[in-house]
Coordinates of C-alpha atoms in Angstrom, one line a residue:
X1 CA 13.5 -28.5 12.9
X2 CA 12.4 -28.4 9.1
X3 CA 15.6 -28.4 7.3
X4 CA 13.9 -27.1 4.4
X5 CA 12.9 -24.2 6.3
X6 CA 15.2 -20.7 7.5
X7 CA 14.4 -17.4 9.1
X8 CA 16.7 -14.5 9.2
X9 CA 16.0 -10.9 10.8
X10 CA 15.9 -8.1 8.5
X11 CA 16.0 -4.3 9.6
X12 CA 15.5 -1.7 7.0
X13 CA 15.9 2.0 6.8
X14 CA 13.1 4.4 4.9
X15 CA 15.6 6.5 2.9
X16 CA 12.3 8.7 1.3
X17 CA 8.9 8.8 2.2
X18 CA 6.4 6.1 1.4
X19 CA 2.7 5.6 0.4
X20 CA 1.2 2.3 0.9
X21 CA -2.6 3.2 0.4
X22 CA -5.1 0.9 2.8
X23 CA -8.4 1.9 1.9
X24 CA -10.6 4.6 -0.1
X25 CA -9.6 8.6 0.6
X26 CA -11.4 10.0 3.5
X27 CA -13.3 13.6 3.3
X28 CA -14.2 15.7 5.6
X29 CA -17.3 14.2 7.1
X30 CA -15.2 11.7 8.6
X31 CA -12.0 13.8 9.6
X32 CA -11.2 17.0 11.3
X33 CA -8.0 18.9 11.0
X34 CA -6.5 21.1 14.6
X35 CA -3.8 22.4 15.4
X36 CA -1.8 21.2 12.7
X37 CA -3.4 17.0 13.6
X38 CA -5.5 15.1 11.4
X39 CA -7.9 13.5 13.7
X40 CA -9.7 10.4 12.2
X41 CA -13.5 10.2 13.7
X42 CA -15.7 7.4 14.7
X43 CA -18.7 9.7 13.4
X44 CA -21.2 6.7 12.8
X45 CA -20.7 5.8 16.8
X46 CA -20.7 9.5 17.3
X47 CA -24.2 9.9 16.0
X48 CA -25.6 6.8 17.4
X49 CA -25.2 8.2 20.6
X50 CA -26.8 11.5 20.2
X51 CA -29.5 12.8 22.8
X52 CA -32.8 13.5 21.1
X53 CA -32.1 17.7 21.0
X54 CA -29.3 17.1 19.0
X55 CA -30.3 14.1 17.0
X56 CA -33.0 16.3 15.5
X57 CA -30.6 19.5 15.1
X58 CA -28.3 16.7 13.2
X59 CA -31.2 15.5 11.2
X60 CA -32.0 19.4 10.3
X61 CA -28.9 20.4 8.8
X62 CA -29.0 17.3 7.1
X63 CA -32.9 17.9 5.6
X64 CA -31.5 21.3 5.0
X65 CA -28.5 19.4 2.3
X66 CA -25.8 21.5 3.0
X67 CA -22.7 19.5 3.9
X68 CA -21.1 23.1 5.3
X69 CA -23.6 23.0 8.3
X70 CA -23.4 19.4 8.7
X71 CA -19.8 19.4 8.9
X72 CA -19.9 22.3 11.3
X73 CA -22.0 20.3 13.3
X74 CA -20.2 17.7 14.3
X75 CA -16.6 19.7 14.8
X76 CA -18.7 22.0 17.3
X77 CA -20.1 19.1 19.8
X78 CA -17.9 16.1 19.4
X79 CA -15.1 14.7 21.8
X80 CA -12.4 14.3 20.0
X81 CA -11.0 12.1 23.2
X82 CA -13.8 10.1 22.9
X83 CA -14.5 9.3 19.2
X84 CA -11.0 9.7 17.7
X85 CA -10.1 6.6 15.8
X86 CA -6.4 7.9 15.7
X87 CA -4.6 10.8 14.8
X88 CA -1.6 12.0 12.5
X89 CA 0.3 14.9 12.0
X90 CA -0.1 17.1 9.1
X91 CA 2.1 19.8 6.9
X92 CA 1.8 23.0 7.2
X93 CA 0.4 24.1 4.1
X94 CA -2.8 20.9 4.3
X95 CA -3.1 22.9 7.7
X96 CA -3.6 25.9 6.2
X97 CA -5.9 24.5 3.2
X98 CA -8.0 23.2 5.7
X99 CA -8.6 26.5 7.4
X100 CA -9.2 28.7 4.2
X101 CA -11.8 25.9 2.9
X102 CA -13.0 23.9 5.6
X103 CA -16.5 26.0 5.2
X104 CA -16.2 25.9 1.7
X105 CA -19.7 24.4 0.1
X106 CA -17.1 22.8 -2.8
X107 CA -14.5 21.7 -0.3
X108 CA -13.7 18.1 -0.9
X109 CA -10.3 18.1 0.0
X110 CA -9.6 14.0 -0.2
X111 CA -6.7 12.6 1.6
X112 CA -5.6 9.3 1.3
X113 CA -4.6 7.6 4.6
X114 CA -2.0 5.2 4.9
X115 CA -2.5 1.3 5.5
X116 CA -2.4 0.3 8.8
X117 CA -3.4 -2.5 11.0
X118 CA -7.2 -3.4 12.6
X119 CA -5.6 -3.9 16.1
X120 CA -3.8 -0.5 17.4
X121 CA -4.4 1.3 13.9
X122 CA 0.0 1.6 13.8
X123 CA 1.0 1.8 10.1
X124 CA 2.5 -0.8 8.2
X125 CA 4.4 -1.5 5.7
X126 CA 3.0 -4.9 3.8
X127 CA 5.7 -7.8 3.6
X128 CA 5.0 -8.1 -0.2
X129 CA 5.9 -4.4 -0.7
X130 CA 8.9 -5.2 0.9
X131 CA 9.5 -8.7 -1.5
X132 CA 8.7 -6.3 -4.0
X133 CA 11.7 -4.1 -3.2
X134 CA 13.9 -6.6 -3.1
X135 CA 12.8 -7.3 -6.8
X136 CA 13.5 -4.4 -7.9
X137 CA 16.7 -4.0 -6.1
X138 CA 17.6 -7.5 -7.4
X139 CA 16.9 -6.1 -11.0
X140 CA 18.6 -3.4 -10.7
X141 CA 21.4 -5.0 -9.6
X142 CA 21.3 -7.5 -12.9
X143 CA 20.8 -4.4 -14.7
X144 CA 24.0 -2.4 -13.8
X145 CA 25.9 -6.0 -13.9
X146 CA 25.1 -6.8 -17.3
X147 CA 24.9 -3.7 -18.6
X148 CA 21.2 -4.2 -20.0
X149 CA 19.8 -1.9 -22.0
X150 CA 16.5 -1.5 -24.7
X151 CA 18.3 -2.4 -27.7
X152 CA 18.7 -5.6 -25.8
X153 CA 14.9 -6.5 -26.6
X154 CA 14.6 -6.0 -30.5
X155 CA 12.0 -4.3 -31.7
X156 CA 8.9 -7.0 -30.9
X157 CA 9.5 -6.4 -27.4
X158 CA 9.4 -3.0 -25.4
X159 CA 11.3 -1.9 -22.3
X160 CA 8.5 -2.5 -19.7
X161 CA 9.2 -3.5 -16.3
X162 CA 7.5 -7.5 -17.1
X163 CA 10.1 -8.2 -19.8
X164 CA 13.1 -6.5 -18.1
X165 CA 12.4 -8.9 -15.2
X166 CA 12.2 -11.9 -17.4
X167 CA 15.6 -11.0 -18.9
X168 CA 17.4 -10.3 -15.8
X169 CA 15.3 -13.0 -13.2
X170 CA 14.8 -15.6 -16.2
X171 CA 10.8 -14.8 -14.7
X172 CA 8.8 -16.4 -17.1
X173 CA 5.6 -17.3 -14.5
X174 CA 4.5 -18.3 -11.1
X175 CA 5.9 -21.5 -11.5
X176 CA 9.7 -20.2 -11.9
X177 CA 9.5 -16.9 -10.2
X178 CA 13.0 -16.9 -8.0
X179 CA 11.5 -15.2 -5.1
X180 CA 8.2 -17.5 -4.6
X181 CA 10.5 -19.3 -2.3
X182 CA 10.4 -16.5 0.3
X183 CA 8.1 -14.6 2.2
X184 CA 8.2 -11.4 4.7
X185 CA 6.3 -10.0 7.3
X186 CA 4.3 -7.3 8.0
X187 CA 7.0 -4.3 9.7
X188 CA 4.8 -2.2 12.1
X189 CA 5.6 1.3 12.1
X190 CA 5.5 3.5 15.1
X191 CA 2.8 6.2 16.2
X192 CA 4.4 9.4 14.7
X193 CA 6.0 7.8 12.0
X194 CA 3.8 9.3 8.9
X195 CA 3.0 13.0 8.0
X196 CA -0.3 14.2 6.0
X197 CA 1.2 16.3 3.3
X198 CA 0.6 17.0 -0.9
X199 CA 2.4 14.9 -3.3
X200 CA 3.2 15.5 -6.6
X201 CA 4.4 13.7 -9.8
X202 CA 8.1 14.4 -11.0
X203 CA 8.7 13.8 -14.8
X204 CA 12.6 14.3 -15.5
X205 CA 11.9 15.1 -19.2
X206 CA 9.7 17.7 -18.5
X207 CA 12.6 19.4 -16.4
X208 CA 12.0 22.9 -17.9
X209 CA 8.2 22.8 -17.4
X210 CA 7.7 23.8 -13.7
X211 CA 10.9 22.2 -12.8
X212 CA 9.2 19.0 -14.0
X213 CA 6.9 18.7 -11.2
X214 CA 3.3 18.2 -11.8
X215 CA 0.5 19.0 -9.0
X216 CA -2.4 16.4 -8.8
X217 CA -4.2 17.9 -6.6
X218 CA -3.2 15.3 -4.2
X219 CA -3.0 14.5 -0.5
X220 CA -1.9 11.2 0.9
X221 CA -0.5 10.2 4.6
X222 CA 3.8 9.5 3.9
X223 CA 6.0 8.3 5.7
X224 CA 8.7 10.4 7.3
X225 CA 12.7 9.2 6.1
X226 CA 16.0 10.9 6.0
X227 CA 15.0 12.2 2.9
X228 CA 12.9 14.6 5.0
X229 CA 15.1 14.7 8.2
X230 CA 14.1 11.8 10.1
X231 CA 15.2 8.0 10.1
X232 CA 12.1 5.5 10.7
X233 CA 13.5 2.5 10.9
X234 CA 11.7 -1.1 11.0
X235 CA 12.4 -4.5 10.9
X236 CA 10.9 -7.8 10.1
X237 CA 11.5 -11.9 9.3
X238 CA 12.4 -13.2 6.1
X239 CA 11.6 -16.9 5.8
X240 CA 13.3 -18.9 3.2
X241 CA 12.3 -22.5 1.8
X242 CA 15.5 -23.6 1.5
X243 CA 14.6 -26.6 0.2
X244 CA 12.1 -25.6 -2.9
X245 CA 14.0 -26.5 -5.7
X246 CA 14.7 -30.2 -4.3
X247 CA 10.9 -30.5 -3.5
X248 CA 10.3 -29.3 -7.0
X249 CA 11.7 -31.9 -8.7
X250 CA 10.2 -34.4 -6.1
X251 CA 6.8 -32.9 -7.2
X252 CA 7.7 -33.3 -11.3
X253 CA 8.8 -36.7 -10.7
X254 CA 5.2 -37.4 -9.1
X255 CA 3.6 -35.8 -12.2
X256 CA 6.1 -37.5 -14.8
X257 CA 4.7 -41.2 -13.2
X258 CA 1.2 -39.9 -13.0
X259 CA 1.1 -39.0 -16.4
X260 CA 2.9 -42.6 -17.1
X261 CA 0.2 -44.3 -15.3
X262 CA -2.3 -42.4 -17.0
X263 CA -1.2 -42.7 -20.5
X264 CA -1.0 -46.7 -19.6
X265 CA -4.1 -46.5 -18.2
X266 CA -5.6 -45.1 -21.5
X267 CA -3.5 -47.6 -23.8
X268 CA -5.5 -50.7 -22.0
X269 CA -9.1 -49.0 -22.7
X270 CA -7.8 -48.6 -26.0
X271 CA -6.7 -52.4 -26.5
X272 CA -9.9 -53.5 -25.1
X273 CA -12.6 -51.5 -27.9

């Protein structure tokens, strides 16, 4: 056993939802919306295994440039048993934007899908986002204990989230950042645990203006929480290097008798010229 090394069991609790982006938005060409479930399409595999009729129907509403037609296309024929990649629910009202423009010339209706893994495609939340929570709960905490606040940083520095960690963590750089010591796994999610719906920016000094909420025009895959009515819960290992700081000074020693040896080394060449 590595007495430098410990593991603990962490279970967490998603009190609102969550975006963790995975890769670029996804249009239309490669998703269809029914009965209120976003279903993500293998179209590439789809039209690979076209029979020769509809291969050249395909390859005529695509001479033809309109994306209406082509989209139409594929929602008629394909099996969505067959070619689904995986599906998620969506809200109400992206169901009902999808209706009105789905054979809208215009439509682009982007969503952006949530990260998940290249096995089972099952969400996932990313063990650095969760390290990075921690850090800002760990801030936070500093923050409310010290009673930190903006005049605290003169006027040469501003109250951005790089300096408020280096006052509360003492965070200077990778070589003394406090939580390099640990690292967290991946927490799967389970099937059911996201929702498609909009999103949109809340600015609490801009309470009086639209309540202060902002519309971007936005559509992005969330997590469900008990914000929204429904727990997701998830867990994960923490592994801690228990002995880092020990091994630390190990390593400076090495570089204090390198350098020694070095600057000796240098010294002889010197008294030989």
């Amino acid at each position: 056993m590595n007495k430098f090394f410990k593991s603990y069991y962490l279970k967490g609790t998603l009190l609102s939802p969550v975006h963790i982006g995975g890769k670029e938005e996804i249009d239309p060409f490669e998703y269809d919306i029914k009965d209120n479930i976003l279903y993500i399409l293998d179209i590439p595999t789809y039209i690979a295994g076209l029979g020769k009729k509809e291969r050249d129907d395909f390859t005529t509403a695509i001479e033809a440039g309109n994306p209406v037609k082509i989209r139409k296309f594929i929602r008629e024929r394909i099996d969505y048993k067959k070619y689904n990649v995986y599906a998620v629910r969506v809200s109400g009202d992206i169901a009902r934007e999808y209706e009105r423009k789905k054979d809208d010339r215009g439509n682009q209706l982007l969503i952006a899908p949530f990260i998940r893994n290249g096995i089972k495609q099952l969400p996932y939340i990313p063990g650095s986002s969760i390290k990075g929570a921690i850090r800002t709960a760990l801030i936070n905490l500093f923050v409310s204990q010290k009673g930190i606040s903006k005049n605290d940083f003169g006027k040469r520095f501003k109250l951005t989230s790089r300096n408020l960690e280096r006052k509360t963590l003492n965070h200077y750089g990778p070589d003394n950042d406090p939580l390099k010591a640990i690292k967290i796994t991946d927490a799967l999610l389970s099937e059911g645990s996201t929702i498609v719906s909009e999103v949109f920016n809340f600015n609490p000094r801009k309470i009086g203006i639209n309540q202060g909420f902002n519309s971007m025009d936005m559509r992005k895959e969330v997590t469900l929480s008990q914000l929204t009515g429904k727990s997701i819960v998830f867990d994960c290992s923490m592994e801690v290097l228990s002995g880092m700081q020990e091994a630390e000074i190990i390593d400076q020693k090495k570089r204090r008798e390198i350098m020694h040896l070095h600057k000796e080394n240098l010294s002889s060449k010197a008294q030989l010229w």
